[in-house]
């Protein structure tokens, strides 16, 4: 059986001795992070054991790991998602409490060097706004007023976010969680694991109108609001991380010439700010 993600193709493979998952991707980087996650957290959170990582050729890498049965969170019914959410965020809390003292910096990190990409959390958050000055002027000019207001709002929110140094999964929920019988069967895809504020994993409402994950993300947002809403600065932090995702997406889309996608992301950012007022 084959499944296709944004970065990899995955196949269920079996022999007489064992059943595994073979993934084909562009590099070993993400697979190495998966191995790191299993070694760090596998005794507390289900992360598939990695059996082998290697290079197929100069453009393709492979990873062979154990196969863990389950359905992705986004493929469950609304009732099944609601049933699973307490276990989902119990697992998230364990991950957020992982000891990361040996990793320096903030943001995504190399599991071998134990060094993250940014010196400060606020520097990481400011990066998409700083890059806005170099966005395609033909796109920004007609939106200059709204864009300036959005960037001002975002910059103010960045200043309200604490510089926490904890483990962030980086792509939490939706298709990276396998659920079976209401429990978390496996946490997958650790390539974007980072050091920072774990609430960045919760700030996923940017995607709440995207059809493939609308129900899943909306239910997660409501659950987190109820369970974690008393955390200091919760709403400002969630909005900041949602806008960070949106601004980063706009910049990437404009760099690729994908103006339709940039338009959607910009409108979604404005909607989130309006909803927060």
PDB file of C-alpha atoms in Angstrom:
ATOM      1  CA  UNK A   1       0.000   0.000   0.000  1.00  0.00           C
ATOM      2  CA  UNK A   2       1.234   3.503  -0.887  1.00  0.00           C
ATOM      3  CA  UNK A   3       0.368   6.802   0.741  1.00  0.00           C
ATOM      4  CA  UNK A   4       1.590  10.167  -0.437  1.00  0.00           C
ATOM      5  CA  UNK A   5       2.541  13.106   1.749  1.00  0.00           C
ATOM      6  CA  UNK A   6       3.856  16.548   0.878  1.00  0.00           C
ATOM      7  CA  UNK A   7       7.488  15.436   0.973  1.00  0.00           C
ATOM      8  CA  UNK A   8       7.556  11.627   0.906  1.00  0.00           C
ATOM      9  CA  UNK A   9       5.931   8.525  -0.514  1.00  0.00           C
ATOM     10  CA  UNK A  10       5.195   5.775   2.026  1.00  0.00           C
ATOM     11  CA  UNK A  11       4.692   2.057   1.378  1.00  0.00           C
ATOM     12  CA  UNK A  12       3.646  -0.782   3.651  1.00  0.00           C
ATOM     13  CA  UNK A  13       6.142  -3.612   3.191  1.00  0.00           C
ATOM     14  CA  UNK A  14       6.120  -7.038   4.780  1.00  0.00           C
ATOM     15  CA  UNK A  15       8.278 -10.133   5.131  1.00  0.00           C
ATOM     16  CA  UNK A  16       7.741 -13.293   7.122  1.00  0.00           C
ATOM     17  CA  UNK A  17       9.472 -11.715  10.096  1.00  0.00           C
ATOM     18  CA  UNK A  18       8.038  -8.224  10.272  1.00  0.00           C
ATOM     19  CA  UNK A  19       5.867  -5.478   8.767  1.00  0.00           C
ATOM     20  CA  UNK A  20       7.446  -2.129   8.018  1.00  0.00           C
ATOM     21  CA  UNK A  21       6.920   1.271   6.472  1.00  0.00           C
ATOM     22  CA  UNK A  22       9.212   2.248   3.601  1.00  0.00           C
ATOM     23  CA  UNK A  23       9.361   5.976   2.910  1.00  0.00           C
ATOM     24  CA  UNK A  24      11.044   7.606  -0.053  1.00  0.00           C
ATOM     25  CA  UNK A  25      11.995  11.272   0.274  1.00  0.00           C
ATOM     26  CA  UNK A  26      14.380  13.895  -0.993  1.00  0.00           C
ATOM     27  CA  UNK A  27      16.948  13.641   1.809  1.00  0.00           C
ATOM     28  CA  UNK A  28      17.783  11.792   5.008  1.00  0.00           C
ATOM     29  CA  UNK A  29      17.365  14.964   7.112  1.00  0.00           C
ATOM     30  CA  UNK A  30      13.760  14.390   8.129  1.00  0.00           C
ATOM     31  CA  UNK A  31      14.321  10.688   8.684  1.00  0.00           C
ATOM     32  CA  UNK A  32      17.212  11.485  11.039  1.00  0.00           C
ATOM     33  CA  UNK A  33      14.869  13.706  13.077  1.00  0.00           C
ATOM     34  CA  UNK A  34      12.380  10.812  13.275  1.00  0.00           C
ATOM     35  CA  UNK A  35      15.146   8.606  14.671  1.00  0.00           C
ATOM     36  CA  UNK A  36      16.097  11.319  17.169  1.00  0.00           C
ATOM     37  CA  UNK A  37      12.465  11.600  18.298  1.00  0.00           C
ATOM     38  CA  UNK A  38      12.174   7.861  18.863  1.00  0.00           C
ATOM     39  CA  UNK A  39      15.352   7.813  20.902  1.00  0.00           C
ATOM     40  CA  UNK A  40      14.294  10.836  22.983  1.00  0.00           C
ATOM     41  CA  UNK A  41      10.603  10.139  23.445  1.00  0.00           C
ATOM     42  CA  UNK A  42       9.838   6.589  22.370  1.00  0.00           C
ATOM     43  CA  UNK A  43       9.448   5.355  25.940  1.00  0.00           C
ATOM     44  CA  UNK A  44       6.733   7.978  26.672  1.00  0.00           C
ATOM     45  CA  UNK A  45       5.097   8.723  23.322  1.00  0.00           C
ATOM     46  CA  UNK A  46       4.663   6.272  20.466  1.00  0.00           C
ATOM     47  CA  UNK A  47       7.169   7.197  17.754  1.00  0.00           C
ATOM     48  CA  UNK A  48       7.950   4.511  15.149  1.00  0.00           C
ATOM     49  CA  UNK A  49      11.284   2.750  15.554  1.00  0.00           C
ATOM     50  CA  UNK A  50      13.668   3.417  12.664  1.00  0.00           C
ATOM     51  CA  UNK A  51      15.380   0.323  11.300  1.00  0.00           C
ATOM     52  CA  UNK A  52      17.425   1.775   8.464  1.00  0.00           C
ATOM     53  CA  UNK A  53      18.085   5.096   6.723  1.00  0.00           C
ATOM     54  CA  UNK A  54      20.009   5.447   3.488  1.00  0.00           C
ATOM     55  CA  UNK A  55      20.488   7.147   0.146  1.00  0.00           C
ATOM     56  CA  UNK A  56      19.008   5.642  -3.030  1.00  0.00           C
ATOM     57  CA  UNK A  57      20.694   8.127  -5.376  1.00  0.00           C
ATOM     58  CA  UNK A  58      21.649  11.806  -5.420  1.00  0.00           C
ATOM     59  CA  UNK A  59      17.982  12.875  -5.356  1.00  0.00           C
ATOM     60  CA  UNK A  60      16.242  10.244  -3.235  1.00  0.00           C
ATOM     61  CA  UNK A  61      16.664   8.872   0.278  1.00  0.00           C
ATOM     62  CA  UNK A  62      14.839   6.065   2.057  1.00  0.00           C
ATOM     63  CA  UNK A  63      13.784   5.180   5.573  1.00  0.00           C
ATOM     64  CA  UNK A  64      12.574   1.793   6.788  1.00  0.00           C
ATOM     65  CA  UNK A  65      10.685   1.831  10.071  1.00  0.00           C
ATOM     66  CA  UNK A  66       8.165  -0.251  11.965  1.00  0.00           C
ATOM     67  CA  UNK A  67       4.570  -0.156  10.714  1.00  0.00           C
ATOM     68  CA  UNK A  68       2.035   1.110  13.254  1.00  0.00           C
ATOM     69  CA  UNK A  69      -1.649   0.667  12.365  1.00  0.00           C
ATOM     70  CA  UNK A  70      -4.043   3.569  12.790  1.00  0.00           C
ATOM     71  CA  UNK A  71      -5.980   6.312  11.039  1.00  0.00           C
ATOM     72  CA  UNK A  72      -4.737   9.874  10.704  1.00  0.00           C
ATOM     73  CA  UNK A  73      -6.526  12.410  12.860  1.00  0.00           C
ATOM     74  CA  UNK A  74      -7.844  14.268   9.807  1.00  0.00           C
ATOM     75  CA  UNK A  75      -9.411  11.081   8.420  1.00  0.00           C
ATOM     76  CA  UNK A  76     -11.553  10.476  11.512  1.00  0.00           C
ATOM     77  CA  UNK A  77     -15.167  11.510  11.887  1.00  0.00           C
ATOM     78  CA  UNK A  78     -15.912  14.557  14.023  1.00  0.00           C
ATOM     79  CA  UNK A  79     -17.061  12.311  16.879  1.00  0.00           C
ATOM     80  CA  UNK A  80     -13.879  10.228  16.652  1.00  0.00           C
ATOM     81  CA  UNK A  81     -11.698  13.358  16.663  1.00  0.00           C
ATOM     82  CA  UNK A  82     -13.448  14.647  19.776  1.00  0.00           C
ATOM     83  CA  UNK A  83     -12.980  11.294  21.491  1.00  0.00           C
ATOM     84  CA  UNK A  84      -9.249  11.280  20.668  1.00  0.00           C
ATOM     85  CA  UNK A  85      -8.395  14.901  21.557  1.00  0.00           C
ATOM     86  CA  UNK A  86      -7.697  14.368  25.296  1.00  0.00           C
ATOM     87  CA  UNK A  87      -5.139  11.673  24.418  1.00  0.00           C
ATOM     88  CA  UNK A  88      -3.756  13.792  21.560  1.00  0.00           C
ATOM     89  CA  UNK A  89      -2.980  16.707  23.853  1.00  0.00           C
ATOM     90  CA  UNK A  90      -1.769  14.507  26.685  1.00  0.00           C
ATOM     91  CA  UNK A  91       0.873  13.336  24.182  1.00  0.00           C
ATOM     92  CA  UNK A  92       1.529  16.951  23.144  1.00  0.00           C
ATOM     93  CA  UNK A  93       2.096  17.895  26.805  1.00  0.00           C
ATOM     94  CA  UNK A  94       4.648  15.091  27.206  1.00  0.00           C
ATOM     95  CA  UNK A  95       6.500  16.265  24.089  1.00  0.00           C
ATOM     96  CA  UNK A  96       6.478  19.879  25.287  1.00  0.00           C
ATOM     97  CA  UNK A  97       8.048  18.718  28.557  1.00  0.00           C
ATOM     98  CA  UNK A  98      10.967  16.939  26.885  1.00  0.00           C
ATOM     99  CA  UNK A  99      14.445  17.941  28.116  1.00  0.00           C
ATOM    100  CA  UNK A 100      16.061  20.095  25.407  1.00  0.00           C
ATOM    101  CA  UNK A 101      18.891  21.652  27.423  1.00  0.00           C
ATOM    102  CA  UNK A 102      21.488  20.082  25.139  1.00  0.00           C
ATOM    103  CA  UNK A 103      20.110  21.877  22.075  1.00  0.00           C
ATOM    104  CA  UNK A 104      21.209  25.482  21.527  1.00  0.00           C
ATOM    105  CA  UNK A 105      19.193  28.221  19.822  1.00  0.00           C
ATOM    106  CA  UNK A 106      15.591  28.415  18.644  1.00  0.00           C
ATOM    107  CA  UNK A 107      13.693  26.986  15.694  1.00  0.00           C
ATOM    108  CA  UNK A 108      14.387  23.829  13.717  1.00  0.00           C
ATOM    109  CA  UNK A 109      17.568  22.026  14.706  1.00  0.00           C
ATOM    110  CA  UNK A 110      20.059  19.496  13.424  1.00  0.00           C
ATOM    111  CA  UNK A 111      19.786  16.320  15.549  1.00  0.00           C
ATOM    112  CA  UNK A 112      23.509  15.618  15.141  1.00  0.00           C
ATOM    113  CA  UNK A 113      24.967  19.042  15.956  1.00  0.00           C
ATOM    114  CA  UNK A 114      22.170  19.862  18.437  1.00  0.00           C
ATOM    115  CA  UNK A 115      22.118  23.434  17.092  1.00  0.00           C
ATOM    116  CA  UNK A 116      18.948  25.314  16.113  1.00  0.00           C
ATOM    117  CA  UNK A 117      18.693  27.915  13.383  1.00  0.00           C
ATOM    118  CA  UNK A 118      17.983  31.166  15.311  1.00  0.00           C
ATOM    119  CA  UNK A 119      19.619  32.885  18.273  1.00  0.00           C
ATOM    120  CA  UNK A 120      16.317  34.120  19.747  1.00  0.00           C
ATOM    121  CA  UNK A 121      12.640  33.173  19.590  1.00  0.00           C
ATOM    122  CA  UNK A 122      11.619  36.728  18.769  1.00  0.00           C
ATOM    123  CA  UNK A 123      14.161  36.828  15.946  1.00  0.00           C
ATOM    124  CA  UNK A 124      12.616  33.693  14.482  1.00  0.00           C
ATOM    125  CA  UNK A 125       9.122  35.179  14.739  1.00  0.00           C
ATOM    126  CA  UNK A 126      10.131  38.505  13.197  1.00  0.00           C
ATOM    127  CA  UNK A 127      11.756  36.888  10.156  1.00  0.00           C
ATOM    128  CA  UNK A 128       8.630  36.636   7.902  1.00  0.00           C
ATOM    129  CA  UNK A 129       7.707  40.282   8.603  1.00  0.00           C
ATOM    130  CA  UNK A 130      11.279  41.433   7.953  1.00  0.00           C
ATOM    131  CA  UNK A 131      11.232  39.655   4.595  1.00  0.00           C
ATOM    132  CA  UNK A 132       8.019  41.419   3.558  1.00  0.00           C
ATOM    133  CA  UNK A 133      10.053  44.413   2.402  1.00  0.00           C
ATOM    134  CA  UNK A 134      11.472  42.253  -0.408  1.00  0.00           C
ATOM    135  CA  UNK A 135       8.142  40.811  -1.563  1.00  0.00           C
ATOM    136  CA  UNK A 136       7.045  41.374  -5.165  1.00  0.00           C
ATOM    137  CA  UNK A 137       6.068  45.066  -5.301  1.00  0.00           C
ATOM    138  CA  UNK A 138       3.519  44.387  -8.043  1.00  0.00           C
ATOM    139  CA  UNK A 139       1.643  42.241  -5.516  1.00  0.00           C
ATOM    140  CA  UNK A 140       2.192  44.373  -2.395  1.00  0.00           C
ATOM    141  CA  UNK A 141       1.416  47.818  -3.887  1.00  0.00           C
ATOM    142  CA  UNK A 142      -2.367  47.344  -4.249  1.00  0.00           C
ATOM    143  CA  UNK A 143      -2.495  45.930  -0.703  1.00  0.00           C
ATOM    144  CA  UNK A 144      -0.064  48.345   0.952  1.00  0.00           C
ATOM    145  CA  UNK A 145      -2.504  49.783   3.508  1.00  0.00           C
ATOM    146  CA  UNK A 146      -3.895  46.473   4.744  1.00  0.00           C
ATOM    147  CA  UNK A 147      -0.458  44.884   4.616  1.00  0.00           C
ATOM    148  CA  UNK A 148       1.061  47.643   6.773  1.00  0.00           C
ATOM    149  CA  UNK A 149      -1.711  47.210   9.361  1.00  0.00           C
ATOM    150  CA  UNK A 150      -1.247  43.442   9.353  1.00  0.00           C
ATOM    151  CA  UNK A 151       2.515  43.735   9.866  1.00  0.00           C
ATOM    152  CA  UNK A 152       2.034  46.290  12.675  1.00  0.00           C
ATOM    153  CA  UNK A 153      -0.427  43.959  14.413  1.00  0.00           C
ATOM    154  CA  UNK A 154       1.887  41.012  13.972  1.00  0.00           C
ATOM    155  CA  UNK A 155       4.949  42.873  15.281  1.00  0.00           C
ATOM    156  CA  UNK A 156       3.031  43.886  18.414  1.00  0.00           C
ATOM    157  CA  UNK A 157       1.999  40.257  18.976  1.00  0.00           C
ATOM    158  CA  UNK A 158       5.590  39.050  18.613  1.00  0.00           C
ATOM    159  CA  UNK A 159       6.538  41.297  21.536  1.00  0.00           C
ATOM    160  CA  UNK A 160       3.931  39.580  23.714  1.00  0.00           C
ATOM    161  CA  UNK A 161       5.257  36.059  23.140  1.00  0.00           C
ATOM    162  CA  UNK A 162       7.585  34.582  25.780  1.00  0.00           C
ATOM    163  CA  UNK A 163      10.962  33.267  24.702  1.00  0.00           C
ATOM    164  CA  UNK A 164      10.285  29.720  25.866  1.00  0.00           C
ATOM    165  CA  UNK A 165      12.791  26.960  25.173  1.00  0.00           C
ATOM    166  CA  UNK A 166      10.745  23.801  24.843  1.00  0.00           C
ATOM    167  CA  UNK A 167      10.224  21.110  22.217  1.00  0.00           C
ATOM    168  CA  UNK A 168       7.812  21.941  19.386  1.00  0.00           C
ATOM    169  CA  UNK A 169       6.735  19.145  17.032  1.00  0.00           C
ATOM    170  CA  UNK A 170       6.423  21.633  14.188  1.00  0.00           C
ATOM    171  CA  UNK A 171       3.588  20.016  12.221  1.00  0.00           C
ATOM    172  CA  UNK A 172       1.223  18.772  14.892  1.00  0.00           C
ATOM    173  CA  UNK A 173      -2.116  17.099  14.267  1.00  0.00           C
ATOM    174  CA  UNK A 174      -4.027  16.370  11.064  1.00  0.00           C
ATOM    175  CA  UNK A 175      -2.027  13.824   9.043  1.00  0.00           C
ATOM    176  CA  UNK A 176       0.929  13.360  11.407  1.00  0.00           C
ATOM    177  CA  UNK A 177      -0.963  11.648  14.202  1.00  0.00           C
ATOM    178  CA  UNK A 178      -2.168   8.064  13.952  1.00  0.00           C
ATOM    179  CA  UNK A 179      -5.112   7.217  16.199  1.00  0.00           C
ATOM    180  CA  UNK A 180      -6.480   3.794  17.110  1.00  0.00           C
ATOM    181  CA  UNK A 181      -9.351   3.170  19.541  1.00  0.00           C
ATOM    182  CA  UNK A 182      -9.233   6.724  20.839  1.00  0.00           C
ATOM    183  CA  UNK A 183      -5.520   6.615  21.696  1.00  0.00           C
ATOM    184  CA  UNK A 184      -2.468   8.050  19.952  1.00  0.00           C
ATOM    185  CA  UNK A 185      -0.959   5.096  18.115  1.00  0.00           C
ATOM    186  CA  UNK A 186       1.959   7.088  16.666  1.00  0.00           C
ATOM    187  CA  UNK A 187       3.353  10.596  16.257  1.00  0.00           C
ATOM    188  CA  UNK A 188       4.916  10.920  12.809  1.00  0.00           C
ATOM    189  CA  UNK A 189       7.048  13.324  10.747  1.00  0.00           C
ATOM    190  CA  UNK A 190       9.478  15.118  13.055  1.00  0.00           C
ATOM    191  CA  UNK A 191      11.420  16.951  10.341  1.00  0.00           C
ATOM    192  CA  UNK A 192      10.176  20.367  11.513  1.00  0.00           C
ATOM    193  CA  UNK A 193      10.722  19.683  15.228  1.00  0.00           C
ATOM    194  CA  UNK A 194      12.019  22.865  16.819  1.00  0.00           C
ATOM    195  CA  UNK A 195      12.920  24.672  20.009  1.00  0.00           C
ATOM    196  CA  UNK A 196      10.501  27.395  21.090  1.00  0.00           C
ATOM    197  CA  UNK A 197       6.992  27.873  22.435  1.00  0.00           C
ATOM    198  CA  UNK A 198       4.965  24.636  22.205  1.00  0.00           C
ATOM    199  CA  UNK A 199       1.797  26.673  21.683  1.00  0.00           C
ATOM    200  CA  UNK A 200       3.057  27.098  18.124  1.00  0.00           C
ATOM    201  CA  UNK A 201       1.801  23.542  17.577  1.00  0.00           C
ATOM    202  CA  UNK A 202      -1.647  24.594  18.797  1.00  0.00           C
ATOM    203  CA  UNK A 203      -1.822  27.693  16.584  1.00  0.00           C
ATOM    204  CA  UNK A 204      -3.273  25.925  13.545  1.00  0.00           C
ATOM    205  CA  UNK A 205      -6.435  27.965  12.952  1.00  0.00           C
ATOM    206  CA  UNK A 206      -4.800  29.447   9.851  1.00  0.00           C
ATOM    207  CA  UNK A 207      -5.847  26.180   8.172  1.00  0.00           C
ATOM    208  CA  UNK A 208      -9.361  26.063   9.637  1.00  0.00           C
ATOM    209  CA  UNK A 209     -11.022  26.922   6.306  1.00  0.00           C
ATOM    210  CA  UNK A 210      -8.888  24.556   4.210  1.00  0.00           C
ATOM    211  CA  UNK A 211     -11.336  21.754   3.213  1.00  0.00           C
ATOM    212  CA  UNK A 212      -9.140  18.671   3.809  1.00  0.00           C
ATOM    213  CA  UNK A 213      -8.566  19.564   7.478  1.00  0.00           C
ATOM    214  CA  UNK A 214     -11.355  22.009   8.374  1.00  0.00           C
ATOM    215  CA  UNK A 215     -13.202  19.780  10.854  1.00  0.00           C
ATOM    216  CA  UNK A 216     -10.023  18.410  12.414  1.00  0.00           C
ATOM    217  CA  UNK A 217      -8.399  21.829  12.934  1.00  0.00           C
ATOM    218  CA  UNK A 218     -11.601  23.531  14.138  1.00  0.00           C
ATOM    219  CA  UNK A 219     -12.223  20.853  16.757  1.00  0.00           C
ATOM    220  CA  UNK A 220      -8.593  21.007  17.933  1.00  0.00           C
ATOM    221  CA  UNK A 221      -8.788  24.801  18.280  1.00  0.00           C
ATOM    222  CA  UNK A 222     -11.971  24.620  20.353  1.00  0.00           C
ATOM    223  CA  UNK A 223     -10.556  21.886  22.580  1.00  0.00           C
ATOM    224  CA  UNK A 224      -7.290  23.763  23.170  1.00  0.00           C
ATOM    225  CA  UNK A 225      -9.157  26.973  23.966  1.00  0.00           C
ATOM    226  CA  UNK A 226     -11.069  25.114  26.677  1.00  0.00           C
ATOM    227  CA  UNK A 227      -8.085  23.181  28.050  1.00  0.00           C
ATOM    228  CA  UNK A 228      -5.266  25.729  27.759  1.00  0.00           C
ATOM    229  CA  UNK A 229      -7.069  29.062  27.458  1.00  0.00           C
ATOM    230  CA  UNK A 230      -5.915  30.172  30.937  1.00  0.00           C
ATOM    231  CA  UNK A 231      -2.227  29.950  29.960  1.00  0.00           C
ATOM    232  CA  UNK A 232      -0.796  33.516  30.188  1.00  0.00           C
ATOM    233  CA  UNK A 233      -1.172  35.362  26.885  1.00  0.00           C
ATOM    234  CA  UNK A 234      -2.763  32.318  25.254  1.00  0.00           C
ATOM    235  CA  UNK A 235      -4.911  34.127  22.676  1.00  0.00           C
ATOM    236  CA  UNK A 236      -2.194  36.602  21.657  1.00  0.00           C
ATOM    237  CA  UNK A 237       0.321  33.791  21.277  1.00  0.00           C
ATOM    238  CA  UNK A 238      -2.033  31.628  19.222  1.00  0.00           C
ATOM    239  CA  UNK A 239      -2.884  34.538  16.921  1.00  0.00           C
ATOM    240  CA  UNK A 240       0.803  35.382  16.539  1.00  0.00           C
ATOM    241  CA  UNK A 241       1.713  31.816  15.559  1.00  0.00           C
ATOM    242  CA  UNK A 242      -1.213  31.600  13.138  1.00  0.00           C
ATOM    243  CA  UNK A 243      -0.102  34.844  11.471  1.00  0.00           C
ATOM    244  CA  UNK A 244       3.507  33.641  11.435  1.00  0.00           C
ATOM    245  CA  UNK A 245       2.359  30.632   9.437  1.00  0.00           C
ATOM    246  CA  UNK A 246       0.375  32.870   7.100  1.00  0.00           C
ATOM    247  CA  UNK A 247       3.103  35.459   6.492  1.00  0.00           C
ATOM    248  CA  UNK A 248       5.669  32.743   5.929  1.00  0.00           C
ATOM    249  CA  UNK A 249       3.297  31.166   3.422  1.00  0.00           C
ATOM    250  CA  UNK A 250       2.743  34.447   1.588  1.00  0.00           C
ATOM    251  CA  UNK A 251       6.485  34.967   1.225  1.00  0.00           C
ATOM    252  CA  UNK A 252       7.046  31.436  -0.056  1.00  0.00           C
ATOM    253  CA  UNK A 253       4.130  31.722  -2.498  1.00  0.00           C
ATOM    254  CA  UNK A 254       5.343  35.028  -3.926  1.00  0.00           C
ATOM    255  CA  UNK A 255       8.845  33.624  -4.329  1.00  0.00           C
ATOM    256  CA  UNK A 256       7.310  30.819  -6.415  1.00  0.00           C
ATOM    257  CA  UNK A 257       5.070  33.183  -8.377  1.00  0.00           C
ATOM    258  CA  UNK A 258       1.964  31.569  -6.843  1.00  0.00           C
ATOM    259  CA  UNK A 259      -0.059  34.752  -6.477  1.00  0.00           C
ATOM    260  CA  UNK A 260      -3.404  32.972  -6.085  1.00  0.00           C
ATOM    261  CA  UNK A 261      -2.101  31.133  -3.035  1.00  0.00           C
ATOM    262  CA  UNK A 262      -0.565  34.349  -1.670  1.00  0.00           C
ATOM    263  CA  UNK A 263      -3.951  36.075  -2.078  1.00  0.00           C
ATOM    264  CA  UNK A 264      -5.699  33.326  -0.118  1.00  0.00           C
ATOM    265  CA  UNK A 265      -3.126  33.384   2.685  1.00  0.00           C
ATOM    266  CA  UNK A 266      -3.328  37.184   2.921  1.00  0.00           C
ATOM    267  CA  UNK A 267      -7.126  37.131   3.161  1.00  0.00           C
ATOM    268  CA  UNK A 268      -6.932  34.414   5.792  1.00  0.00           C
ATOM    269  CA  UNK A 269      -4.515  36.465   7.902  1.00  0.00           C
ATOM    270  CA  UNK A 270      -6.859  39.467   7.751  1.00  0.00           C
ATOM    271  CA  UNK A 271      -9.784  37.230   8.770  1.00  0.00           C
ATOM    272  CA  UNK A 272      -7.894  35.930  11.800  1.00  0.00           C
ATOM    273  CA  UNK A 273      -7.063  39.464  12.968  1.00  0.00           C
ATOM    274  CA  UNK A 274     -10.692  40.540  12.502  1.00  0.00           C
ATOM    275  CA  UNK A 275     -11.993  37.493  14.404  1.00  0.00           C
ATOM    276  CA  UNK A 276      -9.673  38.287  17.318  1.00  0.00           C
ATOM    277  CA  UNK A 277     -11.079  41.819  17.790  1.00  0.00           C
TER     278      UNK A 277
END
